[in-house]
mmCIF file of C-alpha atoms in Angstrom:
data_model
loop_
_atom_site.group_PDB
_atom_site.id
_atom_site.type_symbol
_atom_site.label_atom_id
_atom_site.label_comp_id
_atom_site.label_asym_id
_atom_site.label_seq_id
_atom_site.Cartn_x
_atom_site.Cartn_y
_atom_site.Cartn_z
ATOM 1 C CA UNK G 1 0.000 0.000 0.000
ATOM 2 C CA UNK G 2 2.893 2.344 0.731
ATOM 3 C CA UNK G 3 4.286 1.626 -2.722
ATOM 4 C CA UNK G 4 0.963 2.478 -4.346
ATOM 5 C CA UNK G 5 0.808 5.661 -2.232
ATOM 6 C CA UNK G 6 4.092 6.832 -3.732
ATOM 7 C CA UNK G 7 6.670 5.809 -1.137
ATOM 8 C CA UNK G 8 9.141 4.182 -3.521
ATOM 9 C CA UNK G 9 11.835 3.350 -0.949
ATOM 10 C CA UNK G 10 11.546 2.783 2.770
ATOM 11 C CA UNK G 11 12.859 0.570 5.558
ATOM 12 C CA UNK G 12 11.721 -0.574 8.955
ATOM 13 C CA UNK G 13 13.349 -2.176 11.978
ATOM 14 C CA UNK G 14 10.790 -4.782 12.947
ATOM 15 C CA UNK G 15 10.395 -6.965 16.019
ATOM 16 C CA UNK G 16 9.153 -10.337 14.795
ATOM 17 C CA UNK G 17 7.807 -13.650 16.059
ATOM 18 C CA UNK G 18 8.323 -16.732 13.889
ATOM 19 C CA UNK G 19 5.256 -18.655 12.776
ATOM 20 C CA UNK G 20 7.322 -21.366 11.062
ATOM 21 C CA UNK G 21 9.098 -24.526 12.180
ATOM 22 C CA UNK G 22 11.760 -23.847 14.791
ATOM 23 C CA UNK G 23 15.408 -24.805 14.250
ATOM 24 C CA UNK G 24 18.395 -24.760 16.564
ATOM 25 C CA UNK G 25 19.756 -21.702 14.729
ATOM 26 C CA UNK G 26 16.474 -19.780 14.878
ATOM 27 C CA UNK G 27 15.127 -17.674 17.721
ATOM 28 C CA UNK G 28 11.341 -17.527 18.207
ATOM 29 C CA UNK G 29 11.614 -13.750 18.588
ATOM 30 C CA UNK G 30 14.087 -11.593 16.689
ATOM 31 C CA UNK G 31 14.644 -8.164 15.192
ATOM 32 C CA UNK G 32 15.034 -7.722 11.466
ATOM 33 C CA UNK G 33 15.774 -4.938 9.029
ATOM 34 C CA UNK G 34 13.264 -4.723 6.173
ATOM 35 C CA UNK G 35 14.117 -2.729 3.063
ATOM 36 C CA UNK G 36 11.548 -2.228 0.322
ATOM 37 C CA UNK G 37 12.451 -0.544 -2.955
ATOM 38 C CA UNK G 38 10.540 0.143 -6.151
ATOM 39 C CA UNK G 39 12.012 0.008 -9.660
ATOM 40 C CA UNK G 40 15.158 -1.711 -8.343
ATOM 41 C CA UNK G 41 16.617 -4.583 -10.418
ATOM 42 C CA UNK G 42 17.647 -7.764 -8.651
ATOM 43 C CA UNK G 43 21.358 -7.073 -9.184
ATOM 44 C CA UNK G 44 20.975 -3.678 -7.501
ATOM 45 C CA UNK G 45 19.270 -5.329 -4.525
ATOM 46 C CA UNK G 46 22.172 -7.739 -4.140
ATOM 47 C CA UNK G 47 24.761 -4.975 -4.491
ATOM 48 C CA UNK G 48 23.074 -2.789 -1.864
ATOM 49 C CA UNK G 49 22.995 -5.650 0.640
ATOM 50 C CA UNK G 50 26.601 -6.604 -0.045
ATOM 51 C CA UNK G 51 27.780 -3.055 0.535
ATOM 52 C CA UNK G 52 25.812 -2.841 3.778
ATOM 53 C CA UNK G 53 27.121 -6.132 5.184
ATOM 54 C CA UNK G 54 30.705 -5.389 4.125
ATOM 55 C CA UNK G 55 30.512 -2.053 5.948
ATOM 56 C CA UNK G 56 29.045 -3.650 9.091
ATOM 57 C CA UNK G 57 31.708 -6.368 9.239
ATOM 58 C CA UNK G 58 34.551 -3.933 8.554
ATOM 59 C CA UNK G 59 33.508 -1.255 11.036
ATOM 60 C CA UNK G 60 32.371 -3.556 13.853
ATOM 61 C CA UNK G 61 34.682 -6.578 13.485
ATOM 62 C CA UNK G 62 37.506 -5.255 11.322
ATOM 63 C CA UNK G 63 36.803 -8.059 8.840
ATOM 64 C CA UNK G 64 37.035 -7.516 5.087
ATOM 65 C CA UNK G 65 34.485 -9.594 3.231
ATOM 66 C CA UNK G 66 34.938 -10.481 -0.463
ATOM 67 C CA UNK G 67 33.800 -8.109 -3.178
ATOM 68 C CA UNK G 68 31.651 -9.380 -4.766
ATOM 69 C CA UNK G 69 30.196 -12.167 -2.625
ATOM 70 C CA UNK G 70 30.477 -15.655 -4.174
ATOM 71 C CA UNK G 71 27.243 -17.060 -5.584
ATOM 72 C CA UNK G 72 25.724 -20.486 -5.958
ATOM 73 C CA UNK G 73 22.414 -21.298 -7.555
ATOM 74 C CA UNK G 74 20.010 -23.347 -5.470
ATOM 75 C CA UNK G 75 20.576 -26.316 -7.780
ATOM 76 C CA UNK G 76 24.358 -26.054 -7.410
ATOM 77 C CA UNK G 77 24.162 -25.773 -3.620
ATOM 78 C CA UNK G 78 21.884 -28.785 -3.276
ATOM 79 C CA UNK G 79 23.959 -30.859 -5.692
ATOM 80 C CA UNK G 80 27.313 -30.076 -4.058
ATOM 81 C CA UNK G 81 26.350 -29.690 -0.395
ATOM 82 C CA UNK G 82 22.831 -31.062 0.052
ATOM 83 C CA UNK G 83 21.751 -27.748 1.602
ATOM 84 C CA UNK G 84 20.537 -24.325 0.507
ATOM 85 C CA UNK G 85 22.583 -22.776 3.330
ATOM 86 C CA UNK G 86 25.930 -24.570 2.984
ATOM 87 C CA UNK G 87 28.839 -23.970 5.325
ATOM 88 C CA UNK G 88 31.735 -23.503 2.910
ATOM 89 C CA UNK G 89 34.460 -23.103 5.535
ATOM 90 C CA UNK G 90 35.373 -26.702 4.728
ATOM 91 C CA UNK G 91 35.606 -28.523 1.419
ATOM 92 C CA UNK G 92 33.608 -31.743 1.776
ATOM 93 C CA UNK G 93 31.361 -31.982 -1.277
ATOM 94 C CA UNK G 94 28.774 -34.569 -2.219
ATOM 95 C CA UNK G 95 28.996 -36.580 -5.429
ATOM 96 C CA UNK G 96 26.158 -38.145 -7.387
ATOM 97 C CA UNK G 97 27.174 -41.700 -8.333
ATOM 98 C CA UNK G 98 23.830 -42.943 -9.638
ATOM 99 C CA UNK G 99 25.260 -43.559 -13.107
ATOM 100 C CA UNK G 100 28.147 -45.616 -11.736
ATOM 101 C CA UNK G 101 25.737 -48.035 -10.035
ATOM 102 C CA UNK G 102 23.070 -48.065 -12.766
ATOM 103 C CA UNK G 103 23.509 -51.786 -13.347
ATOM 104 C CA UNK G 104 24.357 -52.744 -9.771
ATOM 105 C CA UNK G 105 23.314 -56.094 -8.336
ATOM 106 C CA UNK G 106 23.291 -54.553 -4.842
ATOM 107 C CA UNK G 107 19.564 -54.626 -4.151
ATOM 108 C CA UNK G 108 19.417 -51.478 -2.017
ATOM 109 C CA UNK G 109 20.868 -49.502 -4.910
ATOM 110 C CA UNK G 110 19.026 -51.185 -7.773
ATOM 111 C CA UNK G 111 15.610 -50.905 -6.072
ATOM 112 C CA UNK G 112 16.144 -47.215 -5.398
ATOM 113 C CA UNK G 113 17.256 -46.404 -8.932
ATOM 114 C CA UNK G 114 14.347 -48.376 -10.417
ATOM 115 C CA UNK G 115 11.906 -46.292 -8.338
ATOM 116 C CA UNK G 116 13.420 -42.992 -9.504
ATOM 117 C CA UNK G 117 15.795 -42.440 -6.594
ATOM 118 C CA UNK G 118 19.425 -41.361 -6.637
ATOM 119 C CA UNK G 119 22.695 -42.434 -5.009
ATOM 120 C CA UNK G 120 25.050 -39.821 -3.590
ATOM 121 C CA UNK G 121 28.185 -40.131 -1.515
ATOM 122 C CA UNK G 122 30.256 -38.195 0.966
ATOM 123 C CA UNK G 123 33.974 -39.010 0.962
ATOM 124 C CA UNK G 124 35.534 -38.471 4.400
ATOM 125 C CA UNK G 125 39.332 -37.995 4.326
ATOM 126 C CA UNK G 126 41.060 -40.492 6.630
ATOM 127 C CA UNK G 127 37.620 -41.537 7.834
ATOM 128 C CA UNK G 128 38.468 -45.228 7.615
ATOM 129 C CA UNK G 129 40.845 -44.790 10.552
ATOM 130 C CA UNK G 130 38.539 -42.489 12.525
ATOM 131 C CA UNK G 131 35.354 -44.570 12.360
ATOM 132 C CA UNK G 132 35.212 -48.267 13.196
ATOM 133 C CA UNK G 133 32.768 -50.610 11.493
ATOM 134 C CA UNK G 134 30.717 -50.873 14.682
ATOM 135 C CA UNK G 135 30.437 -47.058 14.885
ATOM 136 C CA UNK G 136 29.247 -46.939 11.297
ATOM 137 C CA UNK G 137 26.700 -49.712 11.883
ATOM 138 C CA UNK G 138 25.267 -48.641 15.241
ATOM 139 C CA UNK G 139 27.325 -45.782 16.710
ATOM 140 C CA UNK G 140 27.137 -41.980 16.695
ATOM 141 C CA UNK G 141 27.597 -41.460 12.976
ATOM 142 C CA UNK G 142 24.913 -44.046 12.212
ATOM 143 C CA UNK G 143 22.610 -42.295 14.676
ATOM 144 C CA UNK G 144 23.132 -39.010 12.839
ATOM 145 C CA UNK G 145 21.995 -40.656 9.622
ATOM 146 C CA UNK G 146 19.062 -42.262 11.449
ATOM 147 C CA UNK G 147 17.942 -38.873 12.809
ATOM 148 C CA UNK G 148 17.608 -37.611 9.243
ATOM 149 C CA UNK G 149 15.323 -40.530 8.380
ATOM 150 C CA UNK G 150 17.844 -42.987 6.933
ATOM 151 C CA UNK G 151 17.101 -46.665 7.475
ATOM 152 C CA UNK G 152 20.741 -47.624 7.084
ATOM 153 C CA UNK G 153 24.173 -46.259 6.262
ATOM 154 C CA UNK G 154 25.983 -48.099 3.462
ATOM 155 C CA UNK G 155 29.709 -47.421 3.551
ATOM 156 C CA UNK G 156 33.020 -48.408 2.023
ATOM 157 C CA UNK G 157 36.527 -48.026 3.381
ATOM 158 C CA UNK G 158 39.647 -47.636 1.268
ATOM 159 C CA UNK G 159 42.496 -49.692 2.678
ATOM 160 C CA UNK G 160 46.172 -48.766 2.753
ATOM 161 C CA UNK G 161 46.806 -50.662 -0.474
ATOM 162 C CA UNK G 162 43.780 -49.175 -2.280
ATOM 163 C CA UNK G 163 41.362 -52.084 -1.868
ATOM 164 C CA UNK G 164 37.809 -51.566 -0.640
ATOM 165 C CA UNK G 165 36.056 -53.119 2.342
ATOM 166 C CA UNK G 166 32.785 -52.548 4.140
ATOM 167 C CA UNK G 167 29.240 -53.793 3.529
ATOM 168 C CA UNK G 168 29.990 -57.240 2.121
ATOM 169 C CA UNK G 169 27.063 -57.357 -0.326
ATOM 170 C CA UNK G 170 28.071 -53.966 -1.723
ATOM 171 C CA UNK G 171 31.748 -54.885 -2.023
ATOM 172 C CA UNK G 172 30.976 -58.158 -3.825
ATOM 173 C CA UNK G 173 28.662 -56.366 -6.281
ATOM 174 C CA UNK G 174 31.432 -54.085 -7.575
ATOM 175 C CA UNK G 175 33.692 -55.112 -10.424
ATOM 176 C CA UNK G 176 37.101 -53.418 -10.882
ATOM 177 C CA UNK G 177 35.731 -50.868 -13.351
ATOM 178 C CA UNK G 178 32.949 -49.794 -10.963
ATOM 179 C CA UNK G 179 35.433 -49.503 -8.120
ATOM 180 C CA UNK G 180 37.814 -47.393 -10.195
ATOM 181 C CA UNK G 181 34.995 -45.135 -11.396
ATOM 182 C CA UNK G 182 33.764 -44.619 -7.837
ATOM 183 C CA UNK G 183 37.183 -43.795 -6.400
ATOM 184 C CA UNK G 184 37.894 -41.426 -9.281
ATOM 185 C CA UNK G 185 34.526 -39.644 -8.882
ATOM 186 C CA UNK G 186 35.104 -39.227 -5.145
ATOM 187 C CA UNK G 187 38.818 -38.419 -5.421
ATOM 188 C CA UNK G 188 39.171 -41.094 -2.745
ATOM 189 C CA UNK G 189 42.500 -42.500 -1.608
ATOM 190 C CA UNK G 190 43.925 -44.842 1.045
ATOM 191 C CA UNK G 191 42.241 -44.622 4.470
ATOM 192 C CA UNK G 192 39.300 -42.586 3.153
ATOM 193 C CA UNK G 193 35.706 -43.457 4.023
ATOM 194 C CA UNK G 194 32.791 -43.281 1.571
ATOM 195 C CA UNK G 195 29.310 -42.816 3.035
ATOM 196 C CA UNK G 196 26.255 -43.484 0.857
ATOM 197 C CA UNK G 197 22.705 -42.158 0.913
ATOM 198 C CA UNK G 198 20.055 -43.683 -1.326
ATOM 199 C CA UNK G 199 16.495 -42.700 -2.199
ATOM 200 C CA UNK G 200 14.517 -39.609 -3.128
ATOM 201 C CA UNK G 201 16.814 -36.650 -3.828
ATOM 202 C CA UNK G 202 15.386 -34.547 -0.966
ATOM 203 C CA UNK G 203 15.959 -37.333 1.552
ATOM 204 C CA UNK G 204 19.443 -38.090 0.222
ATOM 205 C CA UNK G 205 20.494 -34.444 0.449
ATOM 206 C CA UNK G 206 19.068 -34.099 3.963
ATOM 207 C CA UNK G 207 20.996 -37.162 5.175
ATOM 208 C CA UNK G 208 24.349 -36.255 3.645
ATOM 209 C CA UNK G 209 24.060 -32.585 4.645
ATOM 210 C CA UNK G 210 23.660 -33.680 8.268
ATOM 211 C CA UNK G 211 26.561 -36.133 8.021
ATOM 212 C CA UNK G 212 28.762 -33.554 6.271
ATOM 213 C CA UNK G 213 28.406 -31.044 9.110
ATOM 214 C CA UNK G 214 28.749 -33.734 11.791
ATOM 215 C CA UNK G 215 31.932 -35.161 10.280
ATOM 216 C CA UNK G 216 33.446 -31.705 9.819
ATOM 217 C CA UNK G 217 33.005 -30.982 13.529
ATOM 218 C CA UNK G 218 34.266 -34.420 14.524
ATOM 219 C CA UNK G 219 37.423 -34.198 12.419
ATOM 220 C CA UNK G 220 38.164 -30.538 13.080
ATOM 221 C CA UNK G 221 37.804 -29.571 9.417
ATOM 222 C CA UNK G 222 36.066 -26.238 10.047
ATOM 223 C CA UNK G 223 38.227 -23.108 9.885
ATOM 224 C CA UNK G 224 36.606 -21.251 12.781
ATOM 225 C CA UNK G 225 38.476 -18.007 12.095
ATOM 226 C CA UNK G 226 37.208 -17.916 8.509
ATOM 227 C CA UNK G 227 34.264 -15.767 7.410
ATOM 228 C CA UNK G 228 32.424 -17.574 4.625
ATOM 229 C CA UNK G 229 29.597 -15.594 3.072
ATOM 230 C CA UNK G 230 27.757 -16.211 -0.177
ATOM 231 C CA UNK G 231 24.509 -15.748 -2.065
ATOM 232 C CA UNK G 232 22.142 -18.573 -2.949
ATOM 233 C CA UNK G 233 20.089 -17.614 -6.014
ATOM 234 C CA UNK G 234 17.581 -19.090 -8.466
ATOM 235 C CA UNK G 235 15.404 -20.844 -5.893
ATOM 236 C CA UNK G 236 12.510 -22.867 -7.306
ATOM 237 C CA UNK G 237 9.152 -21.125 -7.094
ATOM 238 C CA UNK G 238 7.538 -24.248 -5.656
ATOM 239 C CA UNK G 239 8.301 -27.474 -3.825
ATOM 240 C CA UNK G 240 6.223 -30.631 -3.503
ATOM 241 C CA UNK G 241 4.348 -31.217 -0.257
ATOM 242 C CA UNK G 242 4.214 -34.990 -0.107
ATOM 243 C CA UNK G 243 1.804 -35.225 2.832
ATOM 244 C CA UNK G 244 -0.729 -32.935 1.145
ATOM 245 C CA UNK G 245 0.085 -34.089 -2.407
ATOM 246 C CA UNK G 246 0.348 -30.582 -3.818
ATOM 247 C CA UNK G 247 2.800 -27.859 -4.737
ATOM 248 C CA UNK G 248 3.502 -25.111 -2.225
ATOM 249 C CA UNK G 249 5.578 -21.950 -2.439
ATOM 250 C CA UNK G 250 9.197 -22.518 -1.428
ATOM 251 C CA UNK G 251 9.467 -18.973 -0.038
ATOM 252 C CA UNK G 252 5.974 -17.449 -0.289
ATOM 253 C CA UNK G 253 3.393 -17.106 -3.069
ATOM 254 C CA UNK G 254 4.200 -13.436 -3.752
ATOM 255 C CA UNK G 255 7.711 -14.003 -5.096
ATOM 256 C CA UNK G 256 8.092 -13.066 -8.756
ATOM 257 C CA UNK G 257 8.975 -15.847 -11.214
ATOM 258 C CA UNK G 258 11.996 -15.568 -13.470
ATOM 259 C CA UNK G 259 10.808 -13.982 -16.751
ATOM 260 C CA UNK G 260 12.614 -16.745 -18.666
ATOM 261 C CA UNK G 261 10.348 -19.369 -17.056
ATOM 262 C CA UNK G 262 6.924 -17.780 -17.569
ATOM 263 C CA UNK G 263 5.736 -20.517 -19.933
ATOM 264 C CA UNK G 264 5.812 -23.127 -17.156
ATOM 265 C CA UNK G 265 5.251 -21.476 -13.791
ATOM 266 C CA UNK G 266 5.015 -24.794 -11.928
ATOM 267 C CA UNK G 267 8.713 -25.464 -12.605
ATOM 268 C CA UNK G 268 9.858 -21.830 -12.685
ATOM 269 C CA UNK G 269 12.784 -20.330 -10.832
ATOM 270 C CA UNK G 270 12.006 -17.500 -8.456
ATOM 271 C CA UNK G 271 13.634 -14.080 -8.384
ATOM 272 C CA UNK G 272 14.645 -14.842 -4.813
ATOM 273 C CA UNK G 273 17.937 -15.067 -2.967
ATOM 274 C CA UNK G 274 19.390 -15.823 0.469
ATOM 275 C CA UNK G 275 22.547 -14.558 2.134
ATOM 276 C CA UNK G 276 24.384 -17.346 3.972
ATOM 277 C CA UNK G 277 27.144 -16.810 6.540
ATOM 278 C CA UNK G 278 29.065 -19.811 7.898
ATOM 279 C CA UNK G 279 26.156 -22.120 7.157
ATOM 280 C CA UNK G 280 23.452 -19.855 8.612
ATOM 281 C CA UNK G 281 20.893 -17.880 6.627
ATOM 282 C CA UNK G 282 21.253 -14.272 7.802
ATOM 283 C CA UNK G 283 19.129 -12.546 5.193
ATOM 284 C CA UNK G 284 17.276 -12.830 1.969
ATOM 285 C CA UNK G 285 14.800 -11.233 -0.309
ATOM 286 C CA UNK G 286 12.982 -11.333 -3.572
ATOM 287 C CA UNK G 287 11.396 -9.304 -6.286
ATOM 288 C CA UNK G 288 7.642 -9.333 -5.857
ATOM 289 C CA UNK G 289 4.792 -10.017 -8.229
ATOM 290 C CA UNK G 290 3.208 -6.745 -9.310
ATOM 291 C CA UNK G 291 0.745 -7.955 -11.954
ATOM 292 C CA UNK G 292 -2.600 -9.388 -10.908
ATOM 293 C CA UNK G 293 -2.810 -12.047 -13.636
ATOM 294 C CA UNK G 294 0.531 -13.567 -12.618
ATOM 295 C CA UNK G 295 -0.425 -13.415 -8.943
ATOM 296 C CA UNK G 296 -3.669 -15.263 -9.673
ATOM 297 C CA UNK G 297 -1.828 -18.016 -11.565
ATOM 298 C CA UNK G 298 0.670 -18.495 -8.721
ATOM 299 C CA UNK G 299 -2.089 -18.690 -6.109
ATOM 300 C CA UNK G 300 -3.962 -21.225 -8.216
ATOM 301 C CA UNK G 301 -0.851 -23.424 -8.458
ATOM 302 C CA UNK G 302 -0.626 -23.626 -4.643
ATOM 303 C CA UNK G 303 -4.343 -24.443 -4.417
ATOM 304 C CA UNK G 304 -5.798 -21.057 -3.478
ATOM 305 C CA UNK G 305 -8.940 -20.247 -5.439
ATOM 306 C CA UNK G 306 -9.829 -16.686 -6.414
ATOM 307 C CA UNK G 307 -12.618 -16.668 -3.822
ATOM 308 C CA UNK G 308 -10.137 -17.681 -1.118
ATOM 309 C CA UNK G 309 -7.592 -15.170 -2.436
ATOM 310 C CA UNK G 310 -10.111 -12.320 -2.323
ATOM 311 C CA UNK G 311 -11.006 -13.209 1.256
ATOM 312 C CA UNK G 312 -7.440 -13.679 2.474
ATOM 313 C CA UNK G 313 -5.395 -11.320 0.297
ATOM 314 C CA UNK G 314 -7.978 -8.813 -0.846
ATOM 315 C CA UNK G 315 -5.829 -5.852 0.179
ATOM 316 C CA UNK G 316 -2.936 -7.161 -1.912
ATOM 317 C CA UNK G 317 -5.017 -7.780 -5.012
ATOM 318 C CA UNK G 318 -6.514 -4.312 -4.649
ATOM 319 C CA UNK G 319 -3.017 -2.819 -4.501
ATOM 320 C CA UNK G 320 -2.064 -4.689 -7.676
ATOM 321 C CA UNK G 321 -5.183 -3.340 -9.389
ATOM 322 C CA UNK G 322 -4.178 0.186 -8.348
ATOM 323 C CA UNK G 323 -0.845 -0.198 -10.112
ATOM 324 C CA UNK G 324 1.767 -1.433 -7.665
ATOM 325 C CA UNK G 325 5.228 -0.773 -9.132
ATOM 326 C CA UNK G 326 7.895 -3.437 -9.698
ATOM 327 C CA UNK G 327 9.589 -3.737 -6.310
ATOM 328 C CA UNK G 328 11.781 -5.893 -4.134
ATOM 329 C CA UNK G 329 11.943 -6.622 -0.425
ATOM 330 C CA UNK G 330 15.080 -7.497 1.543
ATOM 331 C CA UNK G 331 15.247 -8.875 5.063
ATOM 332 C CA UNK G 332 18.396 -8.958 7.196
ATOM 333 C CA UNK G 333 18.135 -10.826 10.498
#
């Protein structure tokens, strides 16, 4: 409404209470800085936030942050780290090995691939020495996988002479070519440990993300004096809600879709972004929908009829009818 009234740029310091799922890194109550700007391209929004955060870190902590901030798309972050808020102070990256095991006789793998699942791995340097077989089968690291929903934790160890050992059925299913391809894909060497996650891509990423962070703490791989900050961009507009069997907005249903993806809104990328610092989301924003026809289509995709939209978001639709300008909103927590 302020935008329609002619206030093209404004900010507020807002005291907030979360109405979403709690996490260990989230406070129920917090203060955030909201910045709302009309006629501001996405790149300008990112630049403004970078300049602000660089100034804050330099003047308060004496820390010089990179210029510009590194960027990862959502797809890249999920593929490499299994998370849309990756901690990049350490280098452990996930690898998709589905193609390597496409003809595997190991039933856990073959059943998953046949049902549309994937196989990804986390290679832990010198993990074969750190973690005993009993720990991997029923100890702390297994429990971490179990907490993420995993029913088991397939693993392989690379011996001193380059052989592999571990789950016997998995080892016996691998011919020399498969073994060589796996070790090459993982850049694995003697005494390394390879942890597997199998199933739907969301479940696999959740499991290996949890194990990645756990292992990094266990092995002292995190550079605690390092300041790792980056942007995550190109989020999907929607994600699948399995329990309700429908699409729902990944951020919220007012985020503008990427103009390149307008022909298929259900699979579109959003003009949305998050700022991530040492594995914690500290801010984010998006360009907003400012055309009523697009807003109606997005609401319909998430199952909100026009009657429901008028009742719940009538003020918003009225503002769009009045001629809301193209605008973006940033939030720094």
